Coordinates of C-alpha atoms in Angstrom, one line a residue:
Chain A
M17 CA 118.4 129.6 62.6
A18 CA 121.8 131.1 62.7
A19 CA 121.0 133.0 65.9
N20 CA 120.5 129.8 67.8
H21 CA 123.8 128.3 66.7
S22 CA 125.9 131.4 67.3
S23 CA 124.5 132.0 70.7
D24 CA 126.9 129.4 72.1
H25 CA 129.9 131.5 71.1
E26 CA 128.8 134.8 72.6
S27 CA 129.8 135.7 76.1
N28 CA 127.0 136.8 78.4
A29 CA 128.1 140.5 78.2
N30 CA 127.6 140.6 74.4
T31 CA 124.1 139.2 74.2
R32 CA 120.6 140.5 74.8
L33 CA 117.9 138.2 75.9
Y34 CA 115.2 138.0 73.2
H35 CA 111.7 137.2 74.1
P36 CA 109.7 136.2 71.0
Y37 CA 106.6 138.0 72.1
Q38 CA 108.3 141.0 73.5
N39 CA 106.6 143.5 71.1
Y40 CA 103.1 142.2 71.7
Q41 CA 100.9 142.5 74.7
V42 CA 99.8 138.8 74.8
P43 CA 99.5 136.9 78.1
I44 CA 102.0 134.2 77.1
N45 CA 104.6 133.3 79.7
A46 CA 107.4 132.3 77.3
Q47 CA 110.8 132.4 78.7
H48 CA 113.8 134.4 77.4
L49 CA 115.0 131.6 75.2
Y50 CA 117.3 133.3 72.7
K51 CA 120.5 135.1 73.2
L52 CA 121.1 137.4 70.2
P53 CA 124.2 139.5 69.6
T54 CA 123.9 143.1 70.4
S55 CA 125.6 144.4 67.2
P56 CA 123.3 144.9 64.2
E57 CA 122.5 141.7 62.6
F58 CA 123.7 141.1 59.1
L59 CA 123.2 138.1 56.9
F60 CA 126.8 138.1 55.6
S61 CA 129.8 138.7 57.8
E62 CA 131.4 141.1 55.3
E63 CA 128.5 143.4 55.5
S64 CA 128.8 143.8 59.2
L65 CA 132.5 144.8 58.9
K66 CA 131.7 147.8 56.8
Q67 CA 131.4 150.9 59.0
R68 CA 130.0 153.2 56.4
R69 CA 127.0 155.5 56.5
S70 CA 124.1 154.4 54.4
W71 CA 123.5 156.5 51.3
G72 CA 120.5 158.2 52.8
E73 CA 122.3 159.3 55.9
N74 CA 125.2 160.4 53.8
L75 CA 123.0 162.5 51.6
T76 CA 121.1 164.2 54.5
F77 CA 124.2 164.8 56.5
Y78 CA 126.2 166.5 53.8
T79 CA 123.3 168.5 52.5
G80 CA 122.3 169.6 56.0
T81 CA 125.8 170.7 57.0
G82 CA 126.3 172.4 53.7
Y83 CA 123.1 174.3 53.9
L84 CA 123.6 175.2 57.6
G85 CA 127.3 176.2 57.0
G86 CA 126.4 178.3 54.0
S87 CA 123.5 180.0 55.7
V88 CA 125.5 180.9 58.8
A89 CA 128.4 182.2 56.8
G90 CA 126.2 184.1 54.4
A91 CA 124.2 185.6 57.3
S92 CA 127.3 186.8 59.1
A93 CA 128.6 188.3 56.0
G94 CA 125.2 189.9 55.4
I95 CA 125.1 191.3 58.9
I96 CA 128.5 192.9 58.4
S97 CA 127.5 194.5 55.1
G98 CA 124.2 195.6 56.7
I99 CA 126.0 197.4 59.5
K100 CA 128.4 199.0 56.9
S101 CA 125.4 200.4 55.0
F102 CA 124.0 202.4 57.9
E103 CA 123.3 206.0 56.9
F104 CA 123.4 209.1 59.1
G105 CA 120.0 209.7 60.7
D106 CA 118.7 206.1 60.6
T107 CA 116.2 205.2 63.2
T108 CA 116.6 201.9 65.1
K109 CA 113.7 200.3 63.2
L110 CA 115.4 201.2 59.9
K111 CA 118.7 199.8 61.1
I112 CA 117.2 196.5 62.2
N113 CA 115.4 196.4 58.8
R114 CA 118.6 196.9 56.9
I115 CA 120.4 194.2 58.9
L116 CA 117.6 191.7 58.5
N117 CA 117.3 192.4 54.8
S118 CA 121.0 192.0 53.9
S119 CA 121.7 189.1 56.3
G120 CA 118.5 187.3 55.1
L121 CA 119.4 187.7 51.4
A122 CA 123.1 186.7 51.8
G123 CA 122.2 183.8 54.1
R124 CA 119.6 182.5 51.8
T125 CA 121.7 182.8 48.6
W126 CA 124.8 181.2 50.1
G127 CA 122.9 178.6 52.0
N128 CA 121.1 177.5 48.8
R129 CA 124.3 177.3 46.8
I130 CA 126.3 175.3 49.4
G131 CA 123.3 173.1 50.0
V132 CA 123.1 172.2 46.4
V133 CA 126.9 171.5 46.3
G134 CA 126.5 169.3 49.4
L135 CA 123.6 167.4 47.8
I136 CA 125.4 166.8 44.5
Y137 CA 128.6 165.8 46.4
A138 CA 126.8 163.3 48.6
G139 CA 124.9 161.8 45.7
I140 CA 128.0 161.3 43.6
E141 CA 130.0 159.9 46.6
S142 CA 127.3 157.4 47.5
G143 CA 127.0 156.4 43.9
V144 CA 130.7 155.9 43.4
A145 CA 131.0 154.0 46.7
A146 CA 128.0 151.8 45.7
V147 CA 129.4 151.0 42.3
T148 CA 133.1 150.5 43.2
D149 CA 132.5 149.1 46.7
K150 CA 135.5 151.1 48.0
D151 CA 135.5 154.1 50.3
D152 CA 138.9 155.8 50.2
V153 CA 140.4 159.1 49.2
W154 CA 139.7 158.5 45.5
T155 CA 136.0 158.3 46.0
S156 CA 136.0 161.7 47.6
V157 CA 138.2 163.1 44.8
V158 CA 136.0 161.7 42.1
A159 CA 133.0 163.1 43.9
G160 CA 134.6 166.5 44.2
L161 CA 135.4 166.4 40.5
G162 CA 131.8 165.5 39.6
T163 CA 130.4 168.1 41.8
G164 CA 132.4 170.9 40.4
A165 CA 131.6 169.7 36.8
V166 CA 127.9 169.5 37.4
F167 CA 127.8 172.8 39.3
R168 CA 129.3 174.7 36.4
A169 CA 128.0 172.6 33.6
A170 CA 125.6 175.3 32.5
R171 CA 128.5 177.7 31.8
G172 CA 130.2 175.6 29.3
V173 CA 132.6 172.7 29.0
R174 CA 135.8 174.7 29.9
S175 CA 134.3 176.3 33.0
A176 CA 133.0 172.8 34.0
A177 CA 136.4 171.3 33.6
V178 CA 138.1 174.0 35.7
A179 CA 135.5 173.8 38.4
G180 CA 135.7 170.0 38.4
A181 CA 139.5 170.1 38.9
L182 CA 139.2 172.6 41.7
G183 CA 136.5 170.5 43.3
G184 CA 138.6 167.3 43.1
I185 CA 141.6 169.1 44.6
A186 CA 139.5 170.6 47.4
A187 CA 137.9 167.2 48.2
G188 CA 141.2 165.4 48.2
A189 CA 142.8 168.1 50.4
V190 CA 139.9 167.9 52.9
V191 CA 140.1 164.1 53.2
A192 CA 143.9 164.1 53.5
G193 CA 143.7 167.0 56.0
K194 CA 141.2 165.0 58.0
Q195 CA 143.5 162.0 58.2
V196 CA 146.5 164.1 59.1
F197 CA 144.5 165.9 61.7
K198 CA 143.3 162.6 63.2
R199 CA 146.8 161.2 63.3
Y200 CA 148.6 164.2 64.8
A201 CA 146.0 165.9 66.9
H202 CA 145.1 163.0 69.3
I203 CA 141.4 163.4 69.1
Chain B
M22 CA 112.6 142.4 66.8
D23 CA 114.5 145.3 68.4
I24 CA 116.4 147.5 66.0
Q25 CA 119.1 149.8 67.3
K26 CA 118.0 153.4 67.1
K27 CA 120.0 155.2 64.4
K28 CA 122.0 158.2 65.5
S29 CA 120.1 160.4 63.2
R30 CA 116.8 159.8 65.1
E31 CA 118.0 160.7 68.6
P32 CA 117.1 164.3 69.5
G33 CA 120.1 166.6 69.1
L34 CA 122.1 168.6 66.7
Y35 CA 122.9 165.6 64.5
R36 CA 119.2 165.0 64.0
I37 CA 118.5 168.7 63.2
V38 CA 121.2 168.7 60.6
N39 CA 119.9 165.5 59.0
D40 CA 116.4 166.8 58.9
I41 CA 117.6 170.0 57.3
G42 CA 119.4 167.9 54.7
Y43 CA 116.3 165.8 54.2
A44 CA 114.0 168.8 53.7
F45 CA 116.5 170.4 51.3
G46 CA 116.8 167.3 49.3
I47 CA 113.1 166.9 49.0
G48 CA 112.7 170.5 48.0
A49 CA 115.6 170.6 45.5
I50 CA 115.0 167.2 43.8
G51 CA 111.2 167.6 43.7
G52 CA 111.6 171.2 42.6
S53 CA 114.0 170.1 39.9
V54 CA 111.6 167.6 38.5
F55 CA 108.7 170.0 38.6
H56 CA 110.6 172.9 37.1
F57 CA 112.3 170.8 34.5
I58 CA 108.9 169.6 33.2
K59 CA 107.5 173.1 33.4
G60 CA 110.6 174.6 31.7
T61 CA 110.7 172.1 28.8
S62 CA 107.0 172.5 28.1
N63 CA 107.3 176.3 28.1
S64 CA 110.3 176.4 25.7
P65 CA 110.3 176.6 22.0
N66 CA 111.1 173.5 19.9
G67 CA 114.8 172.8 19.6
R68 CA 115.6 174.7 22.9
R69 CA 113.6 172.5 25.2
F70 CA 116.4 170.9 27.2
A71 CA 118.2 174.2 27.6
G72 CA 115.0 175.9 28.7
G73 CA 114.3 173.1 31.2
T74 CA 117.8 173.2 32.8
Q75 CA 117.6 177.0 32.9
A76 CA 114.3 176.8 34.8
V77 CA 115.8 174.2 37.2
I78 CA 118.9 176.3 37.9
M79 CA 116.8 179.4 38.6
N80 CA 114.2 177.8 40.8
A81 CA 115.3 174.5 42.4
P82 CA 117.9 175.9 44.9
R83 CA 115.3 178.5 46.1
L84 CA 112.7 175.8 46.7
G85 CA 115.2 173.6 48.4
G86 CA 116.1 176.5 50.6
S87 CA 112.5 177.3 51.7
F88 CA 111.9 173.6 52.5
A89 CA 115.1 173.5 54.4
V90 CA 114.2 176.5 56.5
F91 CA 110.8 175.1 57.3
G92 CA 112.3 171.6 58.1
G93 CA 115.1 173.0 60.1
L94 CA 113.0 175.3 62.3
F95 CA 110.4 172.5 62.8
S96 CA 113.1 170.0 63.8
A97 CA 114.9 172.5 66.1
V98 CA 111.6 173.4 67.9
D99 CA 110.7 169.7 68.1
C100 CA 114.0 168.7 69.6
T101 CA 113.8 171.6 72.1
M102 CA 110.3 170.5 73.1
V103 CA 111.5 166.9 73.6
Y104 CA 114.3 168.3 75.8
I105 CA 112.0 170.5 77.9
R106 CA 109.2 168.0 78.3
E107 CA 111.4 165.0 78.6
K108 CA 109.1 162.8 76.6
E109 CA 108.4 162.0 73.0
D110 CA 104.9 162.9 72.0
P111 CA 102.9 163.9 68.9
W112 CA 102.2 167.2 70.8
N113 CA 105.8 168.2 70.3
S114 CA 105.4 168.1 66.6
I115 CA 102.1 170.0 66.7
I116 CA 103.7 172.8 68.8
A117 CA 106.7 172.8 66.5
G118 CA 104.5 173.2 63.4
A119 CA 102.7 176.1 65.0
A120 CA 105.9 177.8 66.0
T121 CA 107.4 177.4 62.6
G122 CA 104.4 178.8 60.9
G123 CA 104.3 181.8 63.2
F124 CA 108.1 182.5 63.1
L125 CA 108.2 182.5 59.3
S126 CA 105.5 185.1 59.0
M127 CA 106.7 187.2 61.9
R128 CA 107.8 190.1 59.7
Q129 CA 104.2 190.5 58.4
G130 CA 103.0 191.5 61.9
I131 CA 101.4 189.8 64.8
V132 CA 98.1 189.0 63.2
A133 CA 99.5 187.3 60.2
A134 CA 102.0 185.5 62.4
S135 CA 99.2 184.1 64.6
R136 CA 97.2 183.1 61.6
S137 CA 100.2 181.2 60.1
A138 CA 100.9 179.6 63.5
M139 CA 97.3 178.3 63.7
M140 CA 97.5 177.0 60.1
G141 CA 100.8 175.3 60.9
G142 CA 99.5 173.8 64.1
V143 CA 96.3 172.5 62.4
L144 CA 98.3 171.0 59.6
L145 CA 100.6 169.1 61.9
A146 CA 97.6 168.1 64.1
L147 CA 96.0 166.6 61.0
I148 CA 99.3 164.7 60.1
K149 CA 99.9 163.5 63.7
G150 CA 96.2 163.0 64.5
P151 CA 96.1 159.3 64.1
A152 CA 99.2 158.9 66.3
L153 CA 97.5 161.0 68.9
M154 CA 94.3 159.0 68.8
V155 CA 96.1 155.6 68.9
N156 CA 98.2 156.6 71.9
K157 CA 95.3 158.0 74.0

């Protein structure tokens, strides 16, 4: 097995001792024979070099942050508009009811929309990365384009094209901004 | 063989965000399929595709949102229980299910909230029941 041959090249700090029966409760006194590498094991060395999220994790992460961000932003906007709509002579119960209603409505609406945007974006980005096997700025730009287009597809071709262009520009700006931020902000 | 624990499975904010995304995806995609079929079958001939997509646009985000709220609350309470009790148990999930059910019906009053909490707890107990039995 490959693990046996490569164990001679690993230093002791990089290996973990592997006991073949470690997951079973059998009374076998086998020794820790194998030294396996501690990084995740891949069959091909090119696979192990890629530091990308799997498509499932990508999907859930973008959708989750989109939904959470949209909900929180919408809820805050809703609270503000609820406070603005107070009328003279409102009891406390009525005030709380107004705030809950408006923040709940705005939070739900915006959370749903941004969540759908995140879902579509993550799906297209994972698809493009899987097909072209690259993961650079252009993947994000194409994903932004596709997201904008799909999101406004129901309103017509022209609206979809405009939204797609906006989405592509926004995605490219975010990726470029992130790289600039990492380079100049020492984080 | 030992597999490294993925970052999205350790209790914490990252796991909550991932669970919200997971629930939203299930709700949105499942809802899209369901409402597309329902919309196309309810539309007149010649406007079936448009009817289907219209039904999806109207209903799928809402379904995704409700699933996401449920999943997010469940995951948040679950992670809090793990943090408090300092062990990973099926009991955490059962309490989380009860809390989610109760919290979501809180505006209907205390009686409706306790009934929903009991239903949520029972549902999670049924789901996690085999795990509980095996571990005992």
